[in-house]
Amino acid sequence: MTCDVCHKNEAIIFQPHSGRSLCKDCFFNDVKERVRKEAEKQGILNSRKVLLAVSGGKDSLVLVDAISSFISASRIVAFNIVEGIGGYNRAEQAEKLRKYMETLGVQLVSTSFKSEVGYTLDEMVRSSEVKGMNVSPCTFCGGFRRKLINSAGILYGTDLVATGHNLDDEVQTIMINLIRGDLSRLIRLGDVPIKVSGKFVTRVKPLRKIYEWETTMYAYLKGYSFQEVECPHIVNKPTLRAKVRDLIYSLEEERPGSLLKILEQFDEISKKIKSNASFTELPRCEICGDPTSYGRRICKNCELLIRSGLLSQEYQKYLPMS
Ligand code: SF4
Ligand code: ZN
Ligand code: ZN
């Protein structure tokens, strides 16, 4: 079968959401063009400098590959975080990442939970277990990663920080926040980013319209050597996210293109809400100074550290009533 776009090469990929069969090159071009459109809306094309969070996983490699194909490498800082997860953060993986960024001419900077927070993720998880907290490792991981990415954006003077979240991740997050009724988080998820604190570097997700199977295929066809070892904590991923993922996959299987439609509809609704809303500056955490949610004295990260006994007990007085 020949490619539905160039009508020359042999098609090797069927894209259920578009109903087209594509050759390798047209598939790469299609993904890059969709990323470029999203990046344009998010302000990446006009930004002076952008920080790309790279874990070494397939999504982050696709992110750097796509973005560096339409903005100069000198405007990109790739940022890697070593969480401190036994068996997962491996030296040879970091070396592969360094070499790959070198081939693209992109500056790579690295940091770790241990050096920035004082504890590895494994240490945080162990302490929380000792205290009998029922908190998923991913809650620690996600919160501190966001904190470090934002700090790096400030440190390296970037206008934006971009992560490699794909369409599947984004729709899961929308559904979870809908189920929880978390309006303040929902409102931050649209395609046009909003700034709710002068201390937040605007976060964008250029791959938010690319299916996860597409980033996997892209990485595979490019021959990337990406982080294939799964994080050992994946089995403890929050159950709601796992349930939502199964639900949206069965919907997508029955009606290809459903995830894209959900996201596009959500973006429309979110635009309307934002045009009528005014956003007040988020309060600051009284311990670390980072922005926190409305009505809170401290941020979620500091709360987690206090509850797991890793921050001085004198801070107990800041804990919200539970
Ligand atoms: Fe972090 Fe959870 Fe992902 Fe592991 S599975 S890297 S703990 S978010
Ligand atoms: Zn083609
Ligand atoms: Zn804090």
Short mmCIF file of N, CA and C in Angstrom, two decimals, residues 30-45 47 50-53 59-60 62-68 70-71 76 160-167 169-170 189-193 202-211 214-215 260 263 267:
data_model
loop_
_atom_site.label_atom_id
_atom_site.label_comp_id
_atom_site.label_asym_id
_atom_site.label_seq_id
_atom_site.Cartn_x
_atom_site.Cartn_y
_atom_site.Cartn_z
N ASP A 30 4.19 14.61 9.84
CA ASP A 30 2.86 14.83 10.42
C ASP A 30 2.97 15.13 11.92
N VAL A 31 3.77 14.32 12.64
CA VAL A 31 3.92 14.53 14.09
C VAL A 31 4.57 15.90 14.34
N LYS A 32 5.65 16.19 13.60
CA LYS A 32 6.36 17.46 13.83
C LYS A 32 5.46 18.66 13.54
N GLU A 33 4.67 18.55 12.49
CA GLU A 33 3.80 19.68 12.14
C GLU A 33 2.74 19.91 13.22
N ARG A 34 2.21 18.80 13.76
CA ARG A 34 1.21 18.96 14.85
C ARG A 34 1.87 19.54 16.10
N VAL A 35 3.12 19.16 16.36
CA VAL A 35 3.83 19.72 17.52
C VAL A 35 4.10 21.21 17.26
N ARG A 36 4.50 21.53 16.03
CA ARG A 36 4.82 22.92 15.70
C ARG A 36 3.60 23.83 15.91
N LYS A 37 2.42 23.33 15.45
CA LYS A 37 1.19 24.14 15.61
C LYS A 37 0.91 24.42 17.08
N GLU A 38 1.05 23.38 17.89
CA GLU A 38 0.78 23.53 19.32
C GLU A 38 1.83 24.45 19.95
N ALA A 39 3.09 24.25 19.52
CA ALA A 39 4.18 25.07 20.07
C ALA A 39 3.97 26.55 19.71
N GLU A 40 3.41 26.79 18.55
CA GLU A 40 3.16 28.17 18.13
C GLU A 40 2.12 28.82 19.04
N LYS A 41 1.02 28.06 19.28
CA LYS A 41 -0.03 28.58 20.18
C LYS A 41 0.52 28.85 21.57
N GLN A 42 1.46 28.01 22.00
CA GLN A 42 1.99 28.11 23.36
C GLN A 42 3.10 29.15 23.49
N GLY A 43 3.48 29.75 22.39
CA GLY A 43 4.48 30.83 22.44
C GLY A 43 5.91 30.37 22.30
N ILE A 44 6.13 29.08 21.99
CA ILE A 44 7.51 28.58 21.91
C ILE A 44 8.26 29.21 20.73
N LEU A 45 7.56 29.37 19.60
CA LEU A 45 8.25 29.87 18.41
C LEU A 45 8.80 31.28 18.62
N SER A 47 9.55 32.49 21.64
CA SER A 47 10.25 32.64 22.93
C SER A 47 11.74 32.86 22.68
N VAL A 50 13.79 28.39 25.79
CA VAL A 50 12.82 27.47 26.38
C VAL A 50 13.56 26.32 27.06
N LEU A 51 13.05 25.92 28.23
CA LEU A 51 13.65 24.79 28.93
C LEU A 51 12.81 23.55 28.63
N LEU A 52 13.45 22.48 28.18
CA LEU A 52 12.72 21.24 27.90
C LEU A 52 13.09 20.21 28.98
N ALA A 53 12.10 19.71 29.69
CA ALA A 53 12.38 18.70 30.71
C ALA A 53 12.57 17.36 30.02
N ASP A 59 9.09 10.03 25.19
CA ASP A 59 8.40 11.30 24.98
C ASP A 59 9.36 12.48 25.01
N SER A 60 10.30 12.43 25.96
CA SER A 60 11.21 13.58 26.08
C SER A 60 12.15 13.65 24.88
N VAL A 62 11.40 12.66 21.80
CA VAL A 62 10.59 13.17 20.68
C VAL A 62 10.41 14.68 20.85
N LEU A 63 10.22 15.10 22.09
CA LEU A 63 10.05 16.54 22.37
C LEU A 63 11.26 17.33 21.88
N VAL A 64 12.46 16.90 22.27
CA VAL A 64 13.66 17.65 21.87
C VAL A 64 13.86 17.57 20.36
N ASP A 65 13.64 16.40 19.79
CA ASP A 65 13.83 16.24 18.35
C ASP A 65 12.90 17.18 17.57
N ALA A 66 11.63 17.19 17.97
CA ALA A 66 10.66 18.02 17.24
C ALA A 66 10.96 19.51 17.44
N ILE A 67 11.13 19.92 18.70
CA ILE A 67 11.33 21.36 18.96
C ILE A 67 12.63 21.86 18.30
N SER A 68 13.68 21.05 18.36
CA SER A 68 14.95 21.52 17.77
C SER A 68 14.91 21.51 16.25
N PHE A 70 12.49 23.08 14.67
CA PHE A 70 11.97 24.37 14.23
C PHE A 70 12.41 25.58 15.04
N ILE A 71 13.17 25.39 16.13
CA ILE A 71 13.84 26.56 16.71
C ILE A 71 15.32 26.21 16.91
N ILE A 76 17.50 26.47 23.30
CA ILE A 76 16.95 25.37 24.09
C ILE A 76 17.90 24.97 25.22
N LEU A 160 9.78 29.93 28.99
CA LEU A 160 8.82 28.83 29.13
C LEU A 160 9.53 27.58 29.60
N VAL A 161 8.79 26.68 30.26
CA VAL A 161 9.32 25.34 30.52
C VAL A 161 8.37 24.36 29.86
N ALA A 162 8.91 23.41 29.11
CA ALA A 162 8.06 22.46 28.38
C ALA A 162 8.32 21.04 28.86
N THR A 163 7.25 20.28 29.00
CA THR A 163 7.39 18.87 29.38
C THR A 163 6.87 17.99 28.24
N GLY A 164 7.20 16.72 28.31
CA GLY A 164 6.86 15.80 27.21
C GLY A 164 5.52 15.09 27.38
N HIS A 165 4.60 15.67 28.14
CA HIS A 165 3.30 15.00 28.30
C HIS A 165 2.59 14.86 26.96
N ASN A 166 2.08 13.66 26.70
CA ASN A 166 1.41 13.41 25.43
C ASN A 166 -0.11 13.50 25.59
N LEU A 167 -0.81 13.21 24.50
CA LEU A 167 -2.28 13.33 24.49
C LEU A 167 -2.93 12.42 25.55
N ASP A 169 -1.67 11.34 28.36
CA ASP A 169 -1.44 11.91 29.70
C ASP A 169 -2.40 13.07 29.95
N GLU A 170 -2.52 13.93 28.94
CA GLU A 170 -3.30 15.16 29.11
C GLU A 170 -4.79 14.85 29.32
N LEU A 189 -5.16 23.81 32.37
CA LEU A 189 -4.83 22.77 31.40
C LEU A 189 -5.14 23.08 29.94
N GLY A 190 -5.71 24.23 29.65
CA GLY A 190 -6.06 24.52 28.25
C GLY A 190 -4.84 24.68 27.35
N ASP A 191 -5.10 24.91 26.06
CA ASP A 191 -3.97 25.01 25.13
C ASP A 191 -3.22 26.34 25.22
N VAL A 192 -3.91 27.39 25.72
CA VAL A 192 -3.21 28.66 25.88
C VAL A 192 -2.86 28.80 27.36
N PRO A 193 -1.57 28.79 27.69
CA PRO A 193 -1.19 28.79 29.10
C PRO A 193 -1.57 30.07 29.84
N THR A 202 5.97 29.93 32.89
CA THR A 202 4.82 29.31 32.22
C THR A 202 5.16 27.92 31.70
N ARG A 203 4.31 26.96 32.06
CA ARG A 203 4.53 25.56 31.66
C ARG A 203 3.73 25.23 30.41
N VAL A 204 4.37 24.59 29.45
CA VAL A 204 3.66 24.20 28.23
C VAL A 204 3.93 22.73 27.90
N LYS A 205 3.03 22.18 27.08
CA LYS A 205 3.15 20.76 26.73
C LYS A 205 2.98 20.61 25.21
N PRO A 206 4.06 20.78 24.47
CA PRO A 206 3.93 20.76 23.00
C PRO A 206 3.46 19.44 22.41
N LEU A 207 3.59 18.32 23.16
CA LEU A 207 3.16 17.02 22.60
C LEU A 207 1.72 16.67 23.00
N ARG A 208 1.00 17.65 23.54
CA ARG A 208 -0.32 17.33 24.10
C ARG A 208 -1.33 16.85 23.07
N LYS A 209 -1.05 16.98 21.78
CA LYS A 209 -1.99 16.44 20.79
C LYS A 209 -1.41 15.22 20.06
N ILE A 210 -0.35 14.66 20.60
CA ILE A 210 0.26 13.48 19.97
C ILE A 210 -0.05 12.25 20.83
N TYR A 211 -0.64 11.25 20.19
CA TYR A 211 -0.97 10.03 20.93
C TYR A 211 0.30 9.36 21.47
N GLU A 214 1.99 7.16 19.11
CA GLU A 214 2.75 7.87 18.09
C GLU A 214 4.15 8.26 18.59
N THR A 215 4.26 8.65 19.85
CA THR A 215 5.60 8.99 20.36
C THR A 215 6.44 7.71 20.44
N LEU A 260 -8.44 12.91 20.92
CA LEU A 260 -8.21 14.22 20.30
C LEU A 260 -9.44 15.10 20.41
N LEU A 263 -9.91 16.48 23.90
CA LEU A 263 -8.98 17.58 24.18
C LEU A 263 -9.38 18.85 23.44
N ASP A 267 -10.38 22.34 25.16
CA ASP A 267 -9.68 23.60 24.88
C ASP A 267 -10.67 24.72 24.56
#
